[in-house]
C-alpha atoms as a PDB file:
ATOM      1  CA  MET A   1      -0.088  -0.272   0.063  1.00  0.00           C
ATOM      2  CA  ALA A   2       0.795   3.858  -0.054  1.00  0.00           C
ATOM      3  CA  HIS A   3       3.644   5.563   1.786  1.00  0.00           C
ATOM      4  CA  GLN A   4       1.439   7.921   4.629  1.00  0.00           C
ATOM      5  CA  ALA A   5       2.250  11.231   4.357  1.00  0.00           C
ATOM      6  CA  PRO A   6       3.893  13.590   7.244  1.00  0.00           C
ATOM      7  CA  LEU A   7       0.753  14.719   9.761  1.00  0.00           C
ATOM      8  CA  LYS A   8       1.511  18.419  10.115  1.00  0.00           C
ATOM      9  CA  TYR A   9      -0.547  21.270  12.603  1.00  0.00           C
ATOM     10  CA  ILE A  10       0.020  24.563  13.160  1.00  0.00           C
ATOM     11  CA  PHE A  11      -1.801  26.249  16.226  1.00  0.00           C
ATOM     12  CA  TYR A  12      -1.041  29.591  17.542  1.00  0.00           C
ATOM     13  CA  ILE A  13      -2.137  29.689  21.752  1.00  0.00           C
ATOM     14  CA  ALA A  14      -2.754  33.053  23.208  1.00  0.00           C
ATOM     15  CA  ALA A  15       0.425  31.945  26.080  1.00  0.00           C
ATOM     16  CA  THR A  16       3.888  32.376  26.725  1.00  0.00           C
ATOM     17  CA  GLN A  17       6.281  29.571  25.005  1.00  0.00           C
ATOM     18  CA  GLU A  18       6.744  28.343  28.708  1.00  0.00           C
ATOM     19  CA  LYS A  19       3.496  27.604  29.578  1.00  0.00           C
ATOM     20  CA  VAL A  20       2.860  26.186  25.950  1.00  0.00           C
ATOM     21  CA  TRP A  21       5.692  24.094  27.127  1.00  0.00           C
ATOM     22  CA  GLU A  22       4.373  23.326  30.341  1.00  0.00           C
ATOM     23  CA  GLY A  23       0.733  22.192  29.036  1.00  0.00           C
ATOM     24  CA  PHE A  24       2.924  19.319  26.717  1.00  0.00           C
ATOM     25  CA  VAL A  25       5.080  17.982  29.728  1.00  0.00           C
ATOM     26  CA  SER A  26       3.378  18.488  32.951  1.00  0.00           C
ATOM     27  CA  GLN A  27       1.359  15.765  34.550  1.00  0.00           C
ATOM     28  CA  GLU A  28      -1.843  17.934  35.280  1.00  0.00           C
ATOM     29  CA  SER A  29      -2.530  19.299  31.824  1.00  0.00           C
ATOM     30  CA  ASN A  30      -1.769  15.650  30.301  1.00  0.00           C
ATOM     31  CA  ARG A  31      -4.438  14.518  32.788  1.00  0.00           C
ATOM     32  CA  ILE A  32      -6.796  17.172  31.460  1.00  0.00           C
ATOM     33  CA  ILE A  33      -6.349  16.874  27.786  1.00  0.00           C
ATOM     34  CA  PHE A  34      -6.114  13.277  27.639  1.00  0.00           C
ATOM     35  CA  SER A  35      -9.067  12.464  30.003  1.00  0.00           C
ATOM     36  CA  GLY A  36      -7.412  11.054  32.562  1.00  0.00           C
ATOM     37  CA  ALA A  37      -4.404   9.558  31.145  1.00  0.00           C
ATOM     38  CA  GLU A  38      -1.262   9.812  32.878  1.00  0.00           C
ATOM     39  CA  LEU A  39       2.375  10.963  31.224  1.00  0.00           C
ATOM     40  CA  GLN A  40       5.412   8.890  32.460  1.00  0.00           C
ATOM     41  CA  ALA A  41       8.564   9.795  31.072  1.00  0.00           C
ATOM     42  CA  ASP A  42      12.184  10.283  31.586  1.00  0.00           C
ATOM     43  CA  PHE A  43      12.802  13.665  29.704  1.00  0.00           C
ATOM     44  CA  LYS A  44      15.949  13.102  28.293  1.00  0.00           C
ATOM     45  CA  PRO A  45      17.422  11.902  25.097  1.00  0.00           C
ATOM     46  CA  ALA A  46      16.450   7.967  24.620  1.00  0.00           C
ATOM     47  CA  GLY A  47      14.147   8.529  27.963  1.00  0.00           C
ATOM     48  CA  LEU A  48      10.964   6.403  27.744  1.00  0.00           C
ATOM     49  CA  LEU A  49       7.700   8.022  27.785  1.00  0.00           C
ATOM     50  CA  ALA A  50       4.143   6.584  27.737  1.00  0.00           C
ATOM     51  CA  TRP A  51       0.630   8.398  28.128  1.00  0.00           C
ATOM     52  CA  VAL A  52      -1.120   5.453  30.785  1.00  0.00           C
ATOM     53  CA  GLY A  53      -5.079   5.068  31.632  1.00  0.00           C
ATOM     54  CA  THR A  54      -7.486   3.233  32.742  1.00  0.00           C
ATOM     55  CA  GLY A  55      -8.743   1.169  29.925  1.00  0.00           C
ATOM     56  CA  PRO A  56     -12.249   0.191  28.762  1.00  0.00           C
ATOM     57  CA  ASP A  57     -12.064  -3.073  31.300  1.00  0.00           C
ATOM     58  CA  GLY A  58     -11.164  -0.918  34.214  1.00  0.00           C
ATOM     59  CA  LYS A  59      -7.412  -2.352  33.933  1.00  0.00           C
ATOM     60  CA  PRO A  60      -4.210   0.146  33.331  1.00  0.00           C
ATOM     61  CA  MET A  61      -3.386   0.371  29.782  1.00  0.00           C
ATOM     62  CA  THR A  62      -0.899   2.044  27.769  1.00  0.00           C
ATOM     63  CA  TYR A  63      -2.293   4.675  25.438  1.00  0.00           C
ATOM     64  CA  VAL A  64       1.037   5.544  23.747  1.00  0.00           C
ATOM     65  CA  ARG A  65       4.621   4.486  24.443  1.00  0.00           C
ATOM     66  CA  GLY A  66       7.571   6.053  22.750  1.00  0.00           C
ATOM     67  CA  LYS A  67      11.260   7.045  23.381  1.00  0.00           C
ATOM     68  CA  VAL A  68      12.409  10.708  23.623  1.00  0.00           C
ATOM     69  CA  LEU A  69      14.504  11.827  20.974  1.00  0.00           C
ATOM     70  CA  ARG A  70      15.052  15.616  21.626  1.00  0.00           C
ATOM     71  CA  PHE A  71      14.166  17.482  24.676  1.00  0.00           C
ATOM     72  CA  GLU A  72      14.976  21.141  24.543  1.00  0.00           C
ATOM     73  CA  PRO A  73      12.746  23.421  27.024  1.00  0.00           C
ATOM     74  CA  PRO A  74      10.954  25.465  25.904  1.00  0.00           C
ATOM     75  CA  ASN A  75      11.643  24.661  22.178  1.00  0.00           C
ATOM     76  CA  VAL A  76      11.382  21.277  20.929  1.00  0.00           C
ATOM     77  CA  PHE A  77      10.202  17.876  22.421  1.00  0.00           C
ATOM     78  CA  GLN A  78      10.625  14.829  19.582  1.00  0.00           C
ATOM     79  CA  TYR A  79      10.117  11.724  20.504  1.00  0.00           C
ATOM     80  CA  THR A  80       8.857   7.832  19.003  1.00  0.00           C
ATOM     81  CA  PHE A  81       5.268   6.979  18.865  1.00  0.00           C
ATOM     82  CA  ALA A  82       3.539   3.853  19.086  1.00  0.00           C
ATOM     83  CA  MET A  83       0.166   3.780  19.556  1.00  0.00           C
ATOM     84  CA  GLY A  84      -1.752   0.497  21.885  1.00  0.00           C
ATOM     85  CA  GLN A  85      -0.257  -2.761  21.164  1.00  0.00           C
ATOM     86  CA  ASN A  86       0.840  -1.465  17.396  1.00  0.00           C
ATOM     87  CA  ASP A  87       4.980  -2.469  17.216  1.00  0.00           C
ATOM     88  CA  LYS A  88       4.585   0.110  14.296  1.00  0.00           C
ATOM     89  CA  THR A  89       6.641   3.388  15.137  1.00  0.00           C
ATOM     90  CA  SER A  90       6.495   6.691  13.763  1.00  0.00           C
ATOM     91  CA  ARG A  91       8.297  10.220  15.061  1.00  0.00           C
ATOM     92  CA  ALA A  92       6.447  13.291  16.712  1.00  0.00           C
ATOM     93  CA  THR A  93       8.297  16.562  16.895  1.00  0.00           C
ATOM     94  CA  ILE A  94       6.477  19.197  18.704  1.00  0.00           C
ATOM     95  CA  GLU A  95       8.202  22.837  18.244  1.00  0.00           C
ATOM     96  CA  LEU A  96       7.330  26.050  19.971  1.00  0.00           C
ATOM     97  CA  VAL A  97       8.295  29.822  18.451  1.00  0.00           C
ATOM     98  CA  PRO A  98       7.378  32.856  20.565  1.00  0.00           C
ATOM     99  CA  GLU A  99       5.115  35.525  19.161  1.00  0.00           C
ATOM    100  CA  THR A 100       4.140  38.704  19.997  1.00  0.00           C
ATOM    101  CA  GLU A 101       1.238  37.749  21.827  1.00  0.00           C
ATOM    102  CA  ALA A 102       0.867  34.038  21.127  1.00  0.00           C
ATOM    103  CA  THR A 103       2.887  31.034  20.527  1.00  0.00           C
ATOM    104  CA  LYS A 104       3.455  29.389  17.641  1.00  0.00           C
ATOM    105  CA  VAL A 105       3.015  25.639  18.050  1.00  0.00           C
ATOM    106  CA  MET A 106       4.205  23.165  15.207  1.00  0.00           C
ATOM    107  CA  VAL A 107       3.746  19.761  15.437  1.00  0.00           C
ATOM    108  CA  THR A 108       5.187  17.269  12.440  1.00  0.00           C
ATOM    109  CA  HIS A 109       4.286  13.711  13.147  1.00  0.00           C
ATOM    110  CA  ASP A 110       5.992  11.553  10.385  1.00  0.00           C
ATOM    111  CA  GLU A 111       7.991   8.497   9.795  1.00  0.00           C
ATOM    112  CA  TRP A 112       5.217   6.262   9.471  1.00  0.00           C
ATOM    113  CA  ALA A 113       5.627   2.545   9.023  1.00  0.00           C
ATOM    114  CA  GLU A 114       4.122   1.547   5.722  1.00  0.00           C
ATOM    115  CA  ASP A 115       0.481   0.865   6.178  1.00  0.00           C
ATOM    116  CA  ASP A 116       0.624   1.955  10.009  1.00  0.00           C
ATOM    117  CA  PRO A 117      -2.929   1.424  11.597  1.00  0.00           C
ATOM    118  CA  THR A 118      -3.061   3.863  13.890  1.00  0.00           C
ATOM    119  CA  TYR A 119      -2.479   6.713  10.878  1.00  0.00           C
ATOM    120  CA  ALA A 120      -5.760   7.362  10.794  1.00  0.00           C
ATOM    121  CA  ALA A 121      -6.441   8.052  14.305  1.00  0.00           C
ATOM    122  CA  CYS A 122      -3.644  10.221  14.650  1.00  0.00           C
ATOM    123  CA  ALA A 123      -4.589  12.417  11.915  1.00  0.00           C
ATOM    124  CA  ASP A 124      -8.240  12.871  13.980  1.00  0.00           C
ATOM    125  CA  GLY A 125      -6.524  12.515  17.126  1.00  0.00           C
ATOM    126  CA  TRP A 126      -3.685  15.528  16.904  1.00  0.00           C
ATOM    127  CA  PRO A 127      -6.451  18.442  16.004  1.00  0.00           C
ATOM    128  CA  ARG A 128      -8.314  17.490  19.148  1.00  0.00           C
ATOM    129  CA  ILE A 129      -5.606  17.027  21.687  1.00  0.00           C
ATOM    130  CA  LEU A 130      -3.845  20.684  19.882  1.00  0.00           C
ATOM    131  CA  SER A 131      -7.540  22.471  20.418  1.00  0.00           C
ATOM    132  CA  ARG A 132      -7.939  20.796  23.946  1.00  0.00           C
ATOM    133  CA  LEU A 133      -4.808  22.019  24.988  1.00  0.00           C
ATOM    134  CA  LYS A 134      -5.010  25.419  23.419  1.00  0.00           C
ATOM    135  CA  THR A 135      -8.643  25.956  24.801  1.00  0.00           C
ATOM    136  CA  LEU A 136      -7.060  24.658  28.565  1.00  0.00           C
ATOM    137  CA  LEU A 137      -4.093  27.044  28.549  1.00  0.00           C
ATOM    138  CA  GLU A 138      -6.353  30.184  26.952  1.00  0.00           C
ATOM    139  CA  THR A 139      -9.317  29.877  29.214  1.00  0.00           C
ATOM    140  CA  GLY A 140      -8.258  27.587  32.356  1.00  0.00           C
ATOM    141  CA  LYS A 141     -10.872  24.627  31.055  1.00  0.00           C
ATOM    142  CA  THR A 142     -11.235  22.459  28.259  1.00  0.00           C
ATOM    143  CA  PHE A 143     -14.303  19.836  26.549  1.00  0.00           C
ATOM    144  CA  LYS A 144     -14.286  16.803  26.747  1.00  0.00           C
ATOM    145  CA  PRO A 145     -12.770  14.698  23.334  1.00  0.00           C
ATOM    146  CA  HIS A 146     -15.601  12.787  21.917  1.00  0.00           C
END
């Protein structure tokens, strides 16, 4: 089957670069934007990371796991990405650039394995996650994912 194109998103969030960075890496904001899932991460190159929460059966499950590739606060956070039990990995890169009254957030999700079954879920998920983070940082609250 065909090669899967990189997923690219640009958002502008009316908050400082440091506040947006915290939104991506803090336990509290991750719990809010990922519906209770905990971010467990060793924020250094080759450090492991995972978003872990309660599955539909009430038991703990890992939603996403990966390895930190770059961690350069408050500018770049890059990591490998594997969803659920999928063994195929891709790469997520979050870049933050300060603007006059906002922070430019650029997300690139690329290096997809051919026919990675999680591509469609990520194409749908990133805009939801970024919208929830934007709303949270700008208003102090957010909305349910679905």
